[in-house]
GROMACS .gro file of N, CA, C and O in nm:
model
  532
    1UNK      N    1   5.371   1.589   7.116
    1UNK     CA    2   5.426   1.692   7.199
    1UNK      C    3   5.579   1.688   7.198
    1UNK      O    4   5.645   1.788   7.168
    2UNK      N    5   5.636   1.565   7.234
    2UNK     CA    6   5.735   1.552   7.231
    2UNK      C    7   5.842   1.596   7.104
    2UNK      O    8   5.950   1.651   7.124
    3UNK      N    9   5.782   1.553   6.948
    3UNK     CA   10   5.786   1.662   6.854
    3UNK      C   11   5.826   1.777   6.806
    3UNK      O   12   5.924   1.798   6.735
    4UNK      N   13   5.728   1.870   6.856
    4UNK     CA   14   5.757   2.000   6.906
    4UNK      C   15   5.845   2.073   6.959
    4UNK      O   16   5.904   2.173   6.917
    5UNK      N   17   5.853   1.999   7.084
    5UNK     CA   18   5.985   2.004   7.157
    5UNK      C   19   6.108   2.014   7.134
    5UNK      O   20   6.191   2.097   7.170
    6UNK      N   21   6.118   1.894   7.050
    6UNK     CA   22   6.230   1.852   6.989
    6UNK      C   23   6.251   1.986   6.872
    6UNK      O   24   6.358   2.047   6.865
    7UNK      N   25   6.156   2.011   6.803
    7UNK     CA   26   6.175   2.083   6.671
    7UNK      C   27   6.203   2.205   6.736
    7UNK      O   28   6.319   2.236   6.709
    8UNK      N   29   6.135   2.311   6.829
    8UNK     CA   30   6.143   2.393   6.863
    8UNK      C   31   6.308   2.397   6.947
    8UNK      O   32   6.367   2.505   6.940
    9UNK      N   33   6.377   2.282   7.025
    9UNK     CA   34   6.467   2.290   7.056
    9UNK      C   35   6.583   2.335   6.915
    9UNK      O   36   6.652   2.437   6.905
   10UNK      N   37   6.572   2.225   6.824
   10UNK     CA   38   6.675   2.213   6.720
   10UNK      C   39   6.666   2.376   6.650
   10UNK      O   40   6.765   2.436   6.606
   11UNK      N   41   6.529   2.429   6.651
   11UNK     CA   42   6.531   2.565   6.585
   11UNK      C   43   6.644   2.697   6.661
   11UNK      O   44   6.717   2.788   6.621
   12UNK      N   45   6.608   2.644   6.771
   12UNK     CA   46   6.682   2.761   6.891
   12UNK      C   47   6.782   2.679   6.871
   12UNK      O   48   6.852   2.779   6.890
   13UNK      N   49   6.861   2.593   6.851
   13UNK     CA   50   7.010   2.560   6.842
   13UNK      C   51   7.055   2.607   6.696
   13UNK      O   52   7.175   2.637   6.699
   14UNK      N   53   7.003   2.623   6.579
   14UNK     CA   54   7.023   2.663   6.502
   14UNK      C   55   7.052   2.775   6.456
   14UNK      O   56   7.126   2.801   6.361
   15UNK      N   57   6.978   2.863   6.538
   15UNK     CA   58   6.957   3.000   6.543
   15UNK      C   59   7.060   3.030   6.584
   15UNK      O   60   7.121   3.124   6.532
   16UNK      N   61   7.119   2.947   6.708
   16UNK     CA   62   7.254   3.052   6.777
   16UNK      C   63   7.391   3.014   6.749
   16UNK      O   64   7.497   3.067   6.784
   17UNK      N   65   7.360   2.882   6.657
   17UNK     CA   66   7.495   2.864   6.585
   17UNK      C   67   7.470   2.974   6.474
   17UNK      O   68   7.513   3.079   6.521
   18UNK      N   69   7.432   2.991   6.379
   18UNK     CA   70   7.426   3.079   6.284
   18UNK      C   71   7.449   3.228   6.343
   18UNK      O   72   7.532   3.288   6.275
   19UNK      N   73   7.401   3.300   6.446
   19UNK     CA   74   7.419   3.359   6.514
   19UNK      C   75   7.539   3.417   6.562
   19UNK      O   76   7.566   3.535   6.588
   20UNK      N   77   7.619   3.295   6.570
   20UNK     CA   78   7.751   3.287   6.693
   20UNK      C   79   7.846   3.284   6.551
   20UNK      O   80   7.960   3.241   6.573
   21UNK      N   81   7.820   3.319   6.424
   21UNK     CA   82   7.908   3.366   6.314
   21UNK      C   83   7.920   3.431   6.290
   21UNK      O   84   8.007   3.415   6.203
   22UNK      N   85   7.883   3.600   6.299
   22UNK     CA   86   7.814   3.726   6.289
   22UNK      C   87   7.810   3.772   6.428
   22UNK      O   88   7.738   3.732   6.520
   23UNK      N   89   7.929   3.889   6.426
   23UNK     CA   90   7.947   4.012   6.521
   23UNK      C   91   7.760   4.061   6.563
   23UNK      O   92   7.657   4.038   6.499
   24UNK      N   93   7.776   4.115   6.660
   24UNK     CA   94   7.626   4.165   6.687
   24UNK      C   95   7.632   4.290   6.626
   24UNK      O   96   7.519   4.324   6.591
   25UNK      N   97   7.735   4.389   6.593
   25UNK     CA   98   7.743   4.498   6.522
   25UNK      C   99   7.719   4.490   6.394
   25UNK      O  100   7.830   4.502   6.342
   26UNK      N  101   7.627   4.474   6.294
   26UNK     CA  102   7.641   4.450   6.176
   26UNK      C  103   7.713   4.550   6.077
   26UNK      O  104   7.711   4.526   5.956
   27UNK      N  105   7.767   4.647   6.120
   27UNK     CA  106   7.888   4.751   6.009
   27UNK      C  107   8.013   4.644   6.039
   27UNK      O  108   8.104   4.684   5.965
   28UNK      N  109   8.052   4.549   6.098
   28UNK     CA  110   8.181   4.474   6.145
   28UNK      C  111   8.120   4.362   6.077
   28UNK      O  112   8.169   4.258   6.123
   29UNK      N  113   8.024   4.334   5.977
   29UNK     CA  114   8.028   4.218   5.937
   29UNK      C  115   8.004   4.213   5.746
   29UNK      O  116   7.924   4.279   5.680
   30UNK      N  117   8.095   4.120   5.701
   30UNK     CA  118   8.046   4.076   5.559
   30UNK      C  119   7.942   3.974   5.550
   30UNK      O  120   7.909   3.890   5.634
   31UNK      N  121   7.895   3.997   5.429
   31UNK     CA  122   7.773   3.915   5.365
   31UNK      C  123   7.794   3.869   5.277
   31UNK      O  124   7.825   3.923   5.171
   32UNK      N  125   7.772   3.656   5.320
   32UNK     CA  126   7.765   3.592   5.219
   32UNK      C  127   7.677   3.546   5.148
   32UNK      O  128   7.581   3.497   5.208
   33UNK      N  129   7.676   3.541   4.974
   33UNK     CA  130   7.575   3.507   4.922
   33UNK      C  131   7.612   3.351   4.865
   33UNK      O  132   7.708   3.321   4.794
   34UNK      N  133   7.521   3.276   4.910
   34UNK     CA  134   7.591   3.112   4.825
   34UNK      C  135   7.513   3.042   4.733
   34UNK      O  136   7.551   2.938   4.680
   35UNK      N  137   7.382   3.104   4.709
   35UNK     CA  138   7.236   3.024   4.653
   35UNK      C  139   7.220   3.096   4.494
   35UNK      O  140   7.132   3.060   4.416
   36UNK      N  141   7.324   3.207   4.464
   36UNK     CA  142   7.315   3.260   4.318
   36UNK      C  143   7.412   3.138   4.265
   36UNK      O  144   7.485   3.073   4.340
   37UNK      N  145   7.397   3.112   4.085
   37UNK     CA  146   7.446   3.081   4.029
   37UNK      C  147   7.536   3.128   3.892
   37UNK      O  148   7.501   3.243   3.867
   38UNK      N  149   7.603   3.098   3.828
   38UNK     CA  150   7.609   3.088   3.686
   38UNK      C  151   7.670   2.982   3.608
   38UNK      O  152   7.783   2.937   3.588
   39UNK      N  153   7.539   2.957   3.568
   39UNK     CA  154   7.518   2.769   3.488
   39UNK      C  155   7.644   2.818   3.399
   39UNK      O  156   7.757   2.777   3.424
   40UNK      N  157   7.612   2.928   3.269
   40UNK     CA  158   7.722   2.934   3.177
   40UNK      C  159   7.853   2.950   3.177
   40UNK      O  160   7.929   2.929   3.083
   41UNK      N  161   7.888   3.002   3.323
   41UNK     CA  162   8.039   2.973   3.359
   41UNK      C  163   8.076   2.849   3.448
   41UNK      O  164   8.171   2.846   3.527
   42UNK      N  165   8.010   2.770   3.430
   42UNK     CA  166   7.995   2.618   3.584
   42UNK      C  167   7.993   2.689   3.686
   42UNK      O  168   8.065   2.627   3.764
   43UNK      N  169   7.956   2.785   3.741
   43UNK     CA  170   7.974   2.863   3.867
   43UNK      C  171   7.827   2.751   3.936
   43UNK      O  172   7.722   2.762   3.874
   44UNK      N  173   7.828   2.687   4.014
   44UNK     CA  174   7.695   2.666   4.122
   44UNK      C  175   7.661   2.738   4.190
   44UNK      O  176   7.672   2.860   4.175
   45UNK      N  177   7.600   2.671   4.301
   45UNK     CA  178   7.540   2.740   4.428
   45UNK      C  179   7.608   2.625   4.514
   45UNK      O  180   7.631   2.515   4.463
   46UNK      N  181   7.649   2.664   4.683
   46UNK     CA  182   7.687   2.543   4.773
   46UNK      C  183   7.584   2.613   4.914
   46UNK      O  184   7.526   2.719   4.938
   47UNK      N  185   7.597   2.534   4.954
   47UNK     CA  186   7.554   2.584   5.107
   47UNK      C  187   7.686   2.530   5.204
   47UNK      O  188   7.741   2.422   5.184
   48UNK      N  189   7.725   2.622   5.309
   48UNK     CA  190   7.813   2.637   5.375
   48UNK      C  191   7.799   2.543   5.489
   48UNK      O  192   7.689   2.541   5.543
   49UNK      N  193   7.878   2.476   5.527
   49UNK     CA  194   7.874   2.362   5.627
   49UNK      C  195   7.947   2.359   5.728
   49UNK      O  196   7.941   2.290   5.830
   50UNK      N  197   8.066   2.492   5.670
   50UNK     CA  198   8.156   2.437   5.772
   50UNK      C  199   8.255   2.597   5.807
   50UNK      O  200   8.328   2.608   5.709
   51UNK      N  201   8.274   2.683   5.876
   51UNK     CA  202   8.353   2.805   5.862
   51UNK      C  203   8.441   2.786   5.982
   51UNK      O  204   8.390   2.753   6.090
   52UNK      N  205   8.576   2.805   5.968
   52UNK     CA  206   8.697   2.798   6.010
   52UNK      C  207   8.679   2.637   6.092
   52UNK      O  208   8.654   2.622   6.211
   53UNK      N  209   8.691   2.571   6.030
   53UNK     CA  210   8.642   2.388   6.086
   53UNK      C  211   8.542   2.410   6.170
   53UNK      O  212   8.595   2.345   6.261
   54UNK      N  213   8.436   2.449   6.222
   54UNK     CA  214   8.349   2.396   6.340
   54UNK      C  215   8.203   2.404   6.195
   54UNK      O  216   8.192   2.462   6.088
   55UNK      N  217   8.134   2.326   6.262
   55UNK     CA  218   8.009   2.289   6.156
   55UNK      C  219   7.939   2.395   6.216
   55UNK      O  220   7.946   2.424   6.335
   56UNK      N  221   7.865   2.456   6.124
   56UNK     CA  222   7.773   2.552   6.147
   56UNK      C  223   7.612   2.473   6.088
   56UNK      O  224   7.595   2.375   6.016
   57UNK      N  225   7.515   2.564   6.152
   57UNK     CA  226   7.378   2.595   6.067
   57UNK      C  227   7.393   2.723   6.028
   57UNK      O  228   7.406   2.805   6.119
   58UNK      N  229   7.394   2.763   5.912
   58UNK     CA  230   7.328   2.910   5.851
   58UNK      C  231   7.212   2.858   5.737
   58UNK      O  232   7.162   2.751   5.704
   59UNK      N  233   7.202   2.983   5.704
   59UNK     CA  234   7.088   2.973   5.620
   59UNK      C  235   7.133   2.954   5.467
   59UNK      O  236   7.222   3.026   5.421
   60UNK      N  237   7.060   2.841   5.378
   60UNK     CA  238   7.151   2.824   5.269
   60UNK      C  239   7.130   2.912   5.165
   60UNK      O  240   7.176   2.884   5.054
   61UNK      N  241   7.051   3.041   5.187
   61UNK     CA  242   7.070   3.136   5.106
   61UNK      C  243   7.143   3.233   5.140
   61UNK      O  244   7.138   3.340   5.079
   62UNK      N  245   7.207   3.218   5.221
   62UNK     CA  246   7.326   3.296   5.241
   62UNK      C  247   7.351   3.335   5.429
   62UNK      O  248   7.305   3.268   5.521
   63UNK      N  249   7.432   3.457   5.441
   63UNK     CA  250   7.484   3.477   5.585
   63UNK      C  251   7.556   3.606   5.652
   63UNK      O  252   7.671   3.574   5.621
   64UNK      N  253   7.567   3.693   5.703
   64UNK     CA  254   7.619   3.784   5.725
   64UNK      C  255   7.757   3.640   5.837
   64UNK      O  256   7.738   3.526   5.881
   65UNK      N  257   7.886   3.738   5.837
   65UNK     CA  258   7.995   3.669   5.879
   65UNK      C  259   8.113   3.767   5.965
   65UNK      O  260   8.184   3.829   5.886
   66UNK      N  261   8.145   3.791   6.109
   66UNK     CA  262   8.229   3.866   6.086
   66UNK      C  263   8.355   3.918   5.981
   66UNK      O  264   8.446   3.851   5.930
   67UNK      N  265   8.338   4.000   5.974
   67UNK     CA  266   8.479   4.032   5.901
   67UNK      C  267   8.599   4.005   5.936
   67UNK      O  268   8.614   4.006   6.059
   68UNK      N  269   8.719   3.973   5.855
   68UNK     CA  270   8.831   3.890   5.892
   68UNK      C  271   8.854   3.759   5.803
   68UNK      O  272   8.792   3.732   5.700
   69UNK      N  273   8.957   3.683   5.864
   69UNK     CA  274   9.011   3.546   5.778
   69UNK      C  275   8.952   3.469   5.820
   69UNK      O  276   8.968   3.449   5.940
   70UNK      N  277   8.849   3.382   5.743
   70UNK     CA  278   8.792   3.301   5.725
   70UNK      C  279   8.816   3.165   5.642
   70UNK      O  280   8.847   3.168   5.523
   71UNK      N  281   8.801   3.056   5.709
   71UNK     CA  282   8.798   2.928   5.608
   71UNK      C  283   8.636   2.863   5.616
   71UNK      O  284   8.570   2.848   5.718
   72UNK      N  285   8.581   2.814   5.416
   72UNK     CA  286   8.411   2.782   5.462
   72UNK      C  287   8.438   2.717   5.343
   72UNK      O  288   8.503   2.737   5.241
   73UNK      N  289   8.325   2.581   5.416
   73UNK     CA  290   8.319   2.478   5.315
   73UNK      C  291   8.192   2.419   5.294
   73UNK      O  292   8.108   2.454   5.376
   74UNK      N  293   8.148   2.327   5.191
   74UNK     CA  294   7.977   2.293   5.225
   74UNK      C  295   8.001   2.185   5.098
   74UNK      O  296   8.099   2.121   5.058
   75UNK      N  297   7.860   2.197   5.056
   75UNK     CA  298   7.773   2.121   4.958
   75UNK      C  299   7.738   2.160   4.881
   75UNK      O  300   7.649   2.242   4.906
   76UNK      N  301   7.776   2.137   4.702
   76UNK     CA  302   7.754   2.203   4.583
   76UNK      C  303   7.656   2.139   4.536
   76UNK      O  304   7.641   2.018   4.550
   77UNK      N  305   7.567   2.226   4.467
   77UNK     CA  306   7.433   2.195   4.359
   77UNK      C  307   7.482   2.150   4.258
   77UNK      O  308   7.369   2.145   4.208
   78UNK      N  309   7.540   2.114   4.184
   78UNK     CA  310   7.570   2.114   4.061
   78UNK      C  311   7.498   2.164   3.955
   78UNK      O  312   7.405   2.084   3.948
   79UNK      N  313   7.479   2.252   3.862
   79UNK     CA  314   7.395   2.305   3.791
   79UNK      C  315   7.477   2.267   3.630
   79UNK      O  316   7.544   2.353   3.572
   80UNK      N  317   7.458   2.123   3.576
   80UNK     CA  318   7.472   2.139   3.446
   80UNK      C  319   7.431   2.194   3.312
   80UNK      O  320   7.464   2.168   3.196
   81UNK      N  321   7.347   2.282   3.369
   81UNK     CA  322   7.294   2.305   3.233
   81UNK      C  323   7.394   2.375   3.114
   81UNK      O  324   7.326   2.398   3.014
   82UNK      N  325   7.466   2.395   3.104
   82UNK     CA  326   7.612   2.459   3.028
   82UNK      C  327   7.737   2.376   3.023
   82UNK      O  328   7.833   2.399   2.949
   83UNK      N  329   7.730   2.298   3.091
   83UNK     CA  330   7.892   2.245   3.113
   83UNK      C  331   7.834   2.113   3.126
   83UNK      O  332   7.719   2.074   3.144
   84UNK      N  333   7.947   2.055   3.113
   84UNK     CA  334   7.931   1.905   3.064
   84UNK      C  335   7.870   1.815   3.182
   84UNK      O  336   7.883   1.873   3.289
   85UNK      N  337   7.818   1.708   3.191
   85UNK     CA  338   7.777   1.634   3.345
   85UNK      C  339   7.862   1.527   3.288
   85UNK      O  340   7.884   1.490   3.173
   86UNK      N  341   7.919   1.473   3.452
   86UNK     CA  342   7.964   1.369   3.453
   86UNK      C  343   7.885   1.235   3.500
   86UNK      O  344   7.797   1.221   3.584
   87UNK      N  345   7.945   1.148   3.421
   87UNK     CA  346   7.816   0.999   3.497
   87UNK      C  347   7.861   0.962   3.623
   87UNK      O  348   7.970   0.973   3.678
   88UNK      N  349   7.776   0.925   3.649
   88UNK     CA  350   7.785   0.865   3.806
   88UNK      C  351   7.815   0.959   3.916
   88UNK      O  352   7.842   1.076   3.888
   89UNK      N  353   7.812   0.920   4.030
   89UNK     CA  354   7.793   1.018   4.148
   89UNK      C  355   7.943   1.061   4.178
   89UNK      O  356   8.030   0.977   4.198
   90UNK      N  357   7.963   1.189   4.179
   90UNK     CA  358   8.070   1.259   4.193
   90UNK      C  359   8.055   1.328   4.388
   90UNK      O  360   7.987   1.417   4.439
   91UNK      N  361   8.149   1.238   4.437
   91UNK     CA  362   8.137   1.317   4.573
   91UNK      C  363   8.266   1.341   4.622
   91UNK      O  364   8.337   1.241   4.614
   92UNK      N  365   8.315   1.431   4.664
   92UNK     CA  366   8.436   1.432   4.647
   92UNK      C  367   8.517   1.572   4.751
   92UNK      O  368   8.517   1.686   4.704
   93UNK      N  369   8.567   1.551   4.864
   93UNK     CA  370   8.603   1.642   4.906
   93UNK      C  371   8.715   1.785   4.839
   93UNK      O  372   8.815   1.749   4.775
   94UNK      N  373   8.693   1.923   4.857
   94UNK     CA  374   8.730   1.996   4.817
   94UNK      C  375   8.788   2.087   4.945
   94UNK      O  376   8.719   2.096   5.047
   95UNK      N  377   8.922   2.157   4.937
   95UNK     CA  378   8.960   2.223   4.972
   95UNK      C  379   8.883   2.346   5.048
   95UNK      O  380   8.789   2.396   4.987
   96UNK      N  381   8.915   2.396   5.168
   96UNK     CA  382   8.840   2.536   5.216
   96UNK      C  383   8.895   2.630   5.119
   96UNK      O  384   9.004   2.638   5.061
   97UNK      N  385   8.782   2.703   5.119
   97UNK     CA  386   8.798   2.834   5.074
   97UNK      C  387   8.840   2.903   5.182
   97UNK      O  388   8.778   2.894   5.288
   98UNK      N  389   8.976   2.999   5.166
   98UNK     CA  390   8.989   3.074   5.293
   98UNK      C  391   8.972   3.229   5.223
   98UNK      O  392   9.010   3.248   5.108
   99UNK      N  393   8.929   3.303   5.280
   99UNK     CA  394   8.905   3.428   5.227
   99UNK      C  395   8.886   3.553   5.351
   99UNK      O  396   8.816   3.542   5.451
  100UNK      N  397   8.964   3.664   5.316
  100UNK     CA  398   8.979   3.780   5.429
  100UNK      C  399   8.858   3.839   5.365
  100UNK      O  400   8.860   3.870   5.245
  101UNK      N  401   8.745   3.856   5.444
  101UNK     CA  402   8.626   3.881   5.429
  101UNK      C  403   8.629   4.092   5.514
  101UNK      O  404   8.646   4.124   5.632
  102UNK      N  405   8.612   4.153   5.431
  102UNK     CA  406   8.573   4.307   5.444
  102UNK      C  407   8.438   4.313   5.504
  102UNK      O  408   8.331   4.260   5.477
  103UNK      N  409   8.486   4.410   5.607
  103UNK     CA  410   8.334   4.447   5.642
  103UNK      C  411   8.235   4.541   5.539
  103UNK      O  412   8.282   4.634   5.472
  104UNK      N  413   8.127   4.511   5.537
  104UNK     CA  414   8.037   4.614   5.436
  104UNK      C  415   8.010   4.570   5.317
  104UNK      O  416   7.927   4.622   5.243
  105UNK      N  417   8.090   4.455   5.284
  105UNK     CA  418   8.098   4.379   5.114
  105UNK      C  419   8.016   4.279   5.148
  105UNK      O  420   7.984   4.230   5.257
  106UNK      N  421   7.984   4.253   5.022
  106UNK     CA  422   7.897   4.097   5.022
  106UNK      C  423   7.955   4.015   4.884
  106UNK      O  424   7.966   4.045   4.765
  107UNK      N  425   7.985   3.898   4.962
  107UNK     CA  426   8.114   3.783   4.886
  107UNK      C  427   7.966   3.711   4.816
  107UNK      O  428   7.862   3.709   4.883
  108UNK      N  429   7.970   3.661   4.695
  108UNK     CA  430   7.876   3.559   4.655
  108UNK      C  431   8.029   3.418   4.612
  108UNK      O  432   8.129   3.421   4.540
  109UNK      N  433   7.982   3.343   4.681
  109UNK     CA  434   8.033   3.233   4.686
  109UNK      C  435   8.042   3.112   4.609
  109UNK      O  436   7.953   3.053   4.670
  110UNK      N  437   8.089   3.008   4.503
  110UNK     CA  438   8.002   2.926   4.481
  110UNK      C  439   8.100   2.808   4.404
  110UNK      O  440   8.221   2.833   4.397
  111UNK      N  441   8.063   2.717   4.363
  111UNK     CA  442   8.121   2.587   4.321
  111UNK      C  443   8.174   2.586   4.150
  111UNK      O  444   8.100   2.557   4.057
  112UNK      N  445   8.285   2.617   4.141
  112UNK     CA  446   8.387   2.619   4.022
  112UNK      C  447   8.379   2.459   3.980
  112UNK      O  448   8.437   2.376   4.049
  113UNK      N  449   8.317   2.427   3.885
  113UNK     CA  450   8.297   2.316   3.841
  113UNK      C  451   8.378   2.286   3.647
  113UNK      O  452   8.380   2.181   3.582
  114UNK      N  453   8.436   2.432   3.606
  114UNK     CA  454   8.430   2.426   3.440
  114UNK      C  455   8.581   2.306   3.444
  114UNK      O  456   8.604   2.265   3.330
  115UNK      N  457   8.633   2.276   3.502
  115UNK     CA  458   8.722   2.193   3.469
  115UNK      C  459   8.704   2.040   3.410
  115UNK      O  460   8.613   1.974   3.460
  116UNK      N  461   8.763   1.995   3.335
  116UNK     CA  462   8.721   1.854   3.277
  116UNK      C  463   8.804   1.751   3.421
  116UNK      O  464   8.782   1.631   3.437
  117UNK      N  465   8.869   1.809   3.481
  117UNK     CA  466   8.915   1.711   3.587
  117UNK      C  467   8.929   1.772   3.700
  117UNK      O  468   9.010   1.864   3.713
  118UNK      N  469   8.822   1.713   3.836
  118UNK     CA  470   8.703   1.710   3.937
  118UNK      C  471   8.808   1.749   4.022
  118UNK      O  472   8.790   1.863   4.064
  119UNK      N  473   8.948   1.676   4.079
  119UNK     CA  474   9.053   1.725   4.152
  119UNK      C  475   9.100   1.908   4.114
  119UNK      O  476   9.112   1.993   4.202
  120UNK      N  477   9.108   1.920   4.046
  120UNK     CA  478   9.010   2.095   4.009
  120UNK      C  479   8.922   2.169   4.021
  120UNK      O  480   8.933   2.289   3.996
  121UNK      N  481   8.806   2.107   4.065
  121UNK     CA  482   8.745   2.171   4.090
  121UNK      C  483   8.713   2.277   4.257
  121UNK      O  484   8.777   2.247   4.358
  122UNK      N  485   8.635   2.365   4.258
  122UNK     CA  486   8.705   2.445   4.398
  122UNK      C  487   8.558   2.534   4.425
  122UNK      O  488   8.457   2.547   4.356
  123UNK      N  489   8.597   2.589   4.561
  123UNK     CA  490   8.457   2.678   4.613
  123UNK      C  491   8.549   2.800   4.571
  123UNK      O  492   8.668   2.797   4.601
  124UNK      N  493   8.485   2.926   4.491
  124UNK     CA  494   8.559   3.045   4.477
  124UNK      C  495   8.454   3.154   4.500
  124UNK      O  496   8.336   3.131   4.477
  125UNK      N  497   8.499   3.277   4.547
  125UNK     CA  498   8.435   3.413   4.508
  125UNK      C  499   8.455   3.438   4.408
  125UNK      O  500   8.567   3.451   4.358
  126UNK      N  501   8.284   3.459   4.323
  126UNK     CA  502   8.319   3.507   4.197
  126UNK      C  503   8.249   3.624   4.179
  126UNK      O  504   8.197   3.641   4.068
  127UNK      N  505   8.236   3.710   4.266
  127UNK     CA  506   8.210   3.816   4.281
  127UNK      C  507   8.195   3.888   4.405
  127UNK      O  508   8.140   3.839   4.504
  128UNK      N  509   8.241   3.999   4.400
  128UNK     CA  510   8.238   4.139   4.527
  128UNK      C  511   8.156   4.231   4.547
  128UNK      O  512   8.148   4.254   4.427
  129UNK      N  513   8.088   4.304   4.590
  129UNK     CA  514   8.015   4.414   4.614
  129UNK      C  515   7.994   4.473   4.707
  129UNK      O  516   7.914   4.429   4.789
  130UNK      N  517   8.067   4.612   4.730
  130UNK     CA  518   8.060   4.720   4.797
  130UNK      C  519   7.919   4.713   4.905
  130UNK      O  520   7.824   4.646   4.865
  131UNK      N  521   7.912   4.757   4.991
  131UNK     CA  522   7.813   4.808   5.056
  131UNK      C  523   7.711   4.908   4.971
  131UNK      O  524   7.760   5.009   4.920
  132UNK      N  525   7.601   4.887   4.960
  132UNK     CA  526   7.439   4.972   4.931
  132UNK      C  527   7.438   5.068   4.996
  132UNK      O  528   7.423   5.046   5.116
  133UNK      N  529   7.453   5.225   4.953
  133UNK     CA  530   7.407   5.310   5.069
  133UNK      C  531   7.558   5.428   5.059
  133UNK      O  532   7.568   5.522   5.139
   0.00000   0.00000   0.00000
């Protein structure tokens, strides 16, 4: 029982941090995508951990975000299949991405890895898209 509790609590805390990132108006908010990749440009996938310093829960396939200046940081997949892997465990803090986020666009987000040296490497938008509709 106790369990439950617990899980059902952590769900409802999750919910309203993710929540409490995103205007209730959704025309006042951008959409982030962070779970696409592209292996052949080192582009990853990250999940977001962190927007303007306070730790968030969102969802790691992505997030609607108010619109405005934003700083967001997380945890990269690494996807070598194209670009070279390095040995051993690479952990390594990286810079926020700060980005003036448009309402109606959706930012896909993700982990710039093509550099041969790791102090290079960075979270970037590598792509934009207009609003559907």
């Amino acid at each position: 029982m106790k369990r439950i509790l617990l899980g059902s609590m952590l769900s409802v805390l999750a919910f309203s941090l993710a929540a409490s990132t995103a205007s209730e108006d959704p025309a006042s908010n951008a959409r982030i995508v962070t779970m696409n990749s592209k292996p052949a440009q080192c582009l990853s996938a990250v999940q977001i951990w962190r927007v303007d310093g306070e730790r968030v829960y969102v969802h790691r396939n992505g997030f609607d975000i108010e619109a405005g200046r934003h700083s967001l940081n997380g945890r990269a997949f690494l996807d070598t299949s194209y670009c070279r892997p390095l040995h051993g465990r690479v952990s390594q803090e990286v810079p926020d991405l700060e980005v003036e986020f448009e309402a109606g666009k959706t930012y896909y987000i993700g982990f710039d890895h093509s550099s041969r040296n790791v102090n290079d490497w960075r979270l970037v938008v590598w792509k934009v898209e207009p609003e559907e509709g």
